């Protein structure tokens, strides 16, 4: 229900069919949680035991844990910036406040290096998890996660942000890469 009202609100804001209606019926957290679950299930039940990344598991932990922690920090810093400014996580939830200003466009901190620090952090964390699992097949899931974000969510979110912020967002897009 909540997502329907968000889509209606967005449709009214942009004066035409809802851009938010272009989003998949699932949310980004479902994608990365499914990726983690598939990694665990694959490692336990599906993948051949000899499909290892490193001969020594310690190497996988030594590389994977810092990648996972760094990815989590990048995503959390971005999330914290949104929370501190009361900005919704999904652009489809942006609405005008009592002073008729849009939610702020974040362009500093991690957003100065990537337009999608949460997606980047999650993808980096998934790479770390794949290394920790020491299963070469699990390296597919960070790639699939990034592809789903890049093809299904980011283009629609960018369209919404471009409509909301106009030239400011278009300039930001030219100065900061989508990923890195």
mmCIF file of C-alpha atoms in Angstrom:
data_model
loop_
_atom_site.group_PDB
_atom_site.id
_atom_site.type_symbol
_atom_site.label_atom_id
_atom_site.label_comp_id
_atom_site.label_asym_id
_atom_site.label_seq_id
_atom_site.Cartn_x
_atom_site.Cartn_y
_atom_site.Cartn_z
ATOM 1 C CA UNK A 1 0.000 0.000 0.000
ATOM 2 C CA UNK A 2 2.669 2.488 1.005
ATOM 3 C CA UNK A 3 4.514 2.057 -2.292
ATOM 4 C CA UNK A 4 1.299 2.693 -4.265
ATOM 5 C CA UNK A 5 0.765 6.039 -2.524
ATOM 6 C CA UNK A 6 4.424 6.936 -3.173
ATOM 7 C CA UNK A 7 3.971 6.134 -6.854
ATOM 8 C CA UNK A 8 0.786 8.222 -7.021
ATOM 9 C CA UNK A 9 2.541 11.112 -5.285
ATOM 10 C CA UNK A 10 5.452 10.880 -7.707
ATOM 11 C CA UNK A 11 3.101 10.686 -10.678
ATOM 12 C CA UNK A 12 1.352 13.856 -9.526
ATOM 13 C CA UNK A 13 4.685 15.614 -8.911
ATOM 14 C CA UNK A 14 6.068 15.004 -12.350
ATOM 15 C CA UNK A 15 2.832 15.782 -14.158
ATOM 16 C CA UNK A 16 2.818 12.604 -16.242
ATOM 17 C CA UNK A 17 2.874 8.859 -15.742
ATOM 18 C CA UNK A 18 4.701 7.821 -12.638
ATOM 19 C CA UNK A 19 8.444 7.404 -13.100
ATOM 20 C CA UNK A 20 8.389 5.319 -9.934
ATOM 21 C CA UNK A 21 6.190 2.790 -11.727
ATOM 22 C CA UNK A 22 9.300 1.847 -13.743
ATOM 23 C CA UNK A 23 10.927 0.420 -10.617
ATOM 24 C CA UNK A 24 10.855 -3.355 -10.131
ATOM 25 C CA UNK A 25 8.295 -4.739 -7.671
ATOM 26 C CA UNK A 26 11.122 -5.556 -5.222
ATOM 27 C CA UNK A 27 13.431 -3.196 -3.308
ATOM 28 C CA UNK A 28 17.264 -3.111 -3.324
ATOM 29 C CA UNK A 29 17.634 -4.742 0.122
ATOM 30 C CA UNK A 30 15.856 -7.822 -1.216
ATOM 31 C CA UNK A 31 18.501 -8.116 -3.948
ATOM 32 C CA UNK A 32 21.558 -8.022 -1.698
ATOM 33 C CA UNK A 33 19.952 -10.164 1.005
ATOM 34 C CA UNK A 34 19.042 -12.719 -1.658
ATOM 35 C CA UNK A 35 22.636 -12.573 -2.906
ATOM 36 C CA UNK A 36 23.986 -13.316 0.569
ATOM 37 C CA UNK A 37 21.511 -16.143 1.040
ATOM 38 C CA UNK A 38 22.421 -17.609 -2.358
ATOM 39 C CA UNK A 39 26.119 -17.407 -1.459
ATOM 40 C CA UNK A 40 25.567 -19.363 1.738
ATOM 41 C CA UNK A 41 23.246 -21.921 0.113
ATOM 42 C CA UNK A 42 25.564 -22.337 -2.867
ATOM 43 C CA UNK A 43 28.611 -22.815 -0.665
ATOM 44 C CA UNK A 44 26.799 -25.368 1.505
ATOM 45 C CA UNK A 45 24.825 -27.345 -1.053
ATOM 46 C CA UNK A 46 25.551 -26.528 -4.697
ATOM 47 C CA UNK A 47 29.067 -25.482 -5.586
ATOM 48 C CA UNK A 48 31.864 -28.008 -5.964
ATOM 49 C CA UNK A 49 34.125 -28.085 -2.924
ATOM 50 C CA UNK A 50 37.190 -27.538 -5.105
ATOM 51 C CA UNK A 51 35.860 -24.248 -6.565
ATOM 52 C CA UNK A 52 38.077 -22.179 -4.281
ATOM 53 C CA UNK A 53 39.470 -18.709 -4.836
ATOM 54 C CA UNK A 54 42.583 -19.127 -2.687
ATOM 55 C CA UNK A 55 44.427 -22.267 -1.653
ATOM 56 C CA UNK A 56 44.794 -20.789 1.816
ATOM 57 C CA UNK A 57 41.541 -19.693 3.538
ATOM 58 C CA UNK A 58 43.462 -17.150 5.609
ATOM 59 C CA UNK A 59 44.108 -15.144 2.434
ATOM 60 C CA UNK A 60 40.372 -15.066 1.715
ATOM 61 C CA UNK A 61 39.687 -13.760 5.213
ATOM 62 C CA UNK A 62 42.577 -11.275 5.044
ATOM 63 C CA UNK A 63 41.176 -9.759 1.855
ATOM 64 C CA UNK A 64 37.464 -10.375 2.367
ATOM 65 C CA UNK A 65 36.949 -9.023 5.873
ATOM 66 C CA UNK A 66 38.451 -5.570 5.130
ATOM 67 C CA UNK A 67 36.445 -5.384 1.885
ATOM 68 C CA UNK A 68 33.245 -6.317 3.709
ATOM 69 C CA UNK A 69 33.891 -3.817 6.522
ATOM 70 C CA UNK A 70 34.839 -1.033 4.083
ATOM 71 C CA UNK A 71 31.729 -1.688 2.002
ATOM 72 C CA UNK A 72 29.532 -1.618 5.095
ATOM 73 C CA UNK A 73 31.113 1.657 6.240
ATOM 74 C CA UNK A 74 30.615 3.321 2.853
ATOM 75 C CA UNK A 75 26.944 2.315 2.815
ATOM 76 C CA UNK A 76 26.429 3.335 6.460
ATOM 77 C CA UNK A 77 28.055 6.763 5.982
ATOM 78 C CA UNK A 78 25.671 7.446 3.111
ATOM 79 C CA UNK A 79 22.676 6.175 5.066
ATOM 80 C CA UNK A 80 23.669 8.349 8.037
ATOM 81 C CA UNK A 81 23.845 11.428 5.789
ATOM 82 C CA UNK A 82 20.291 10.698 4.613
ATOM 83 C CA UNK A 83 19.044 10.186 8.165
ATOM 84 C CA UNK A 84 20.664 13.387 9.468
ATOM 85 C CA UNK A 85 18.936 15.463 6.798
ATOM 86 C CA UNK A 86 15.632 13.535 6.955
ATOM 87 C CA UNK A 87 16.064 12.575 3.317
ATOM 88 C CA UNK A 88 14.202 9.435 2.238
ATOM 89 C CA UNK A 89 16.363 6.530 1.096
ATOM 90 C CA UNK A 90 14.386 6.060 -2.126
ATOM 91 C CA UNK A 91 13.995 9.088 -4.424
ATOM 92 C CA UNK A 92 10.373 8.055 -4.972
ATOM 93 C CA UNK A 93 9.706 9.079 -1.372
ATOM 94 C CA UNK A 94 11.017 12.637 -1.752
ATOM 95 C CA UNK A 95 8.393 15.219 -0.997
ATOM 96 C CA UNK A 96 8.288 18.888 -0.248
ATOM 97 C CA UNK A 97 8.526 19.891 3.391
ATOM 98 C CA UNK A 98 6.617 22.655 5.171
ATOM 99 C CA UNK A 99 8.838 25.308 3.580
ATOM 100 C CA UNK A 100 8.223 23.911 0.075
ATOM 101 C CA UNK A 101 11.847 22.866 -0.395
ATOM 102 C CA UNK A 102 12.852 19.536 -1.836
ATOM 103 C CA UNK A 103 14.802 17.127 0.320
ATOM 104 C CA UNK A 104 18.489 18.031 0.063
ATOM 105 C CA UNK A 105 20.613 16.656 -2.750
ATOM 106 C CA UNK A 106 23.662 15.038 -1.188
ATOM 107 C CA UNK A 107 26.849 15.902 -3.044
ATOM 108 C CA UNK A 108 29.486 15.851 -0.288
ATOM 109 C CA UNK A 109 31.108 13.121 1.779
ATOM 110 C CA UNK A 110 30.930 9.772 0.016
ATOM 111 C CA UNK A 111 28.579 11.346 -2.543
ATOM 112 C CA UNK A 112 31.501 13.447 -3.791
ATOM 113 C CA UNK A 113 33.146 10.242 -5.098
ATOM 114 C CA UNK A 114 30.184 8.167 -6.221
ATOM 115 C CA UNK A 115 26.553 8.992 -6.919
ATOM 116 C CA UNK A 116 25.529 5.658 -5.398
ATOM 117 C CA UNK A 117 27.603 5.024 -2.279
ATOM 118 C CA UNK A 118 25.022 2.691 -0.743
ATOM 119 C CA UNK A 119 24.927 0.431 -3.787
ATOM 120 C CA UNK A 120 28.704 0.602 -4.122
ATOM 121 C CA UNK A 121 29.204 -0.244 -0.451
ATOM 122 C CA UNK A 122 26.820 -3.178 -0.628
ATOM 123 C CA UNK A 123 28.505 -4.511 -3.776
ATOM 124 C CA UNK A 124 31.933 -4.148 -2.170
ATOM 125 C CA UNK A 125 30.637 -5.953 0.921
ATOM 126 C CA UNK A 126 29.365 -8.786 -1.255
ATOM 127 C CA UNK A 127 32.801 -9.108 -2.878
ATOM 128 C CA UNK A 128 34.263 -9.324 0.627
ATOM 129 C CA UNK A 129 31.720 -11.997 1.587
ATOM 130 C CA UNK A 130 32.628 -13.983 -1.543
ATOM 131 C CA UNK A 131 36.318 -13.874 -0.614
ATOM 132 C CA UNK A 132 35.553 -14.926 2.964
ATOM 133 C CA UNK A 133 33.489 -17.840 1.630
ATOM 134 C CA UNK A 134 36.513 -18.747 -0.537
ATOM 135 C CA UNK A 135 34.144 -20.000 -3.229
ATOM 136 C CA UNK A 136 34.817 -18.820 -6.774
ATOM 137 C CA UNK A 137 31.156 -19.239 -7.778
ATOM 138 C CA UNK A 138 30.177 -16.703 -5.134
ATOM 139 C CA UNK A 139 32.007 -13.988 -7.059
ATOM 140 C CA UNK A 140 29.031 -14.006 -9.453
ATOM 141 C CA UNK A 141 26.659 -12.548 -6.865
ATOM 142 C CA UNK A 142 28.354 -9.169 -6.340
ATOM 143 C CA UNK A 143 28.408 -8.790 -10.120
ATOM 144 C CA UNK A 144 24.728 -9.730 -10.436
ATOM 145 C CA UNK A 145 23.828 -7.386 -7.572
ATOM 146 C CA UNK A 146 25.658 -4.485 -9.220
ATOM 147 C CA UNK A 147 24.036 -5.254 -12.585
ATOM 148 C CA UNK A 148 20.529 -5.283 -11.093
ATOM 149 C CA UNK A 149 21.163 -1.974 -9.310
ATOM 150 C CA UNK A 150 22.755 -0.440 -12.414
ATOM 151 C CA UNK A 151 20.022 -1.528 -14.826
ATOM 152 C CA UNK A 152 16.841 -1.685 -12.733
ATOM 153 C CA UNK A 153 17.118 0.923 -9.986
ATOM 154 C CA UNK A 154 19.738 3.580 -10.707
ATOM 155 C CA UNK A 155 18.380 4.796 -14.085
ATOM 156 C CA UNK A 156 14.884 5.307 -12.639
ATOM 157 C CA UNK A 157 16.238 6.948 -9.492
ATOM 158 C CA UNK A 158 18.406 9.260 -11.593
ATOM 159 C CA UNK A 159 15.418 10.219 -13.728
ATOM 160 C CA UNK A 160 13.460 11.115 -10.592
ATOM 161 C CA UNK A 161 16.378 13.112 -9.184
ATOM 162 C CA UNK A 162 16.868 14.919 -12.480
ATOM 163 C CA UNK A 163 13.212 15.940 -12.515
ATOM 164 C CA UNK A 164 13.388 17.061 -8.886
ATOM 165 C CA UNK A 165 16.694 18.970 -9.015
ATOM 166 C CA UNK A 166 17.038 19.867 -12.692
ATOM 167 C CA UNK A 167 20.311 21.440 -13.744
ATOM 168 C CA UNK A 168 21.878 21.004 -10.306
ATOM 169 C CA UNK A 169 21.587 17.225 -10.610
ATOM 170 C CA UNK A 170 22.644 17.210 -14.274
ATOM 171 C CA UNK A 171 25.807 19.114 -13.321
ATOM 172 C CA UNK A 172 26.449 16.725 -10.438
ATOM 173 C CA UNK A 173 26.097 13.780 -12.861
ATOM 174 C CA UNK A 174 28.827 15.248 -15.069
ATOM 175 C CA UNK A 175 31.178 15.723 -12.110
ATOM 176 C CA UNK A 176 30.701 12.463 -10.197
ATOM 177 C CA UNK A 177 30.642 8.953 -11.633
ATOM 178 C CA UNK A 178 27.770 6.552 -11.081
ATOM 179 C CA UNK A 179 29.983 3.994 -9.328
ATOM 180 C CA UNK A 180 33.602 5.173 -8.996
#
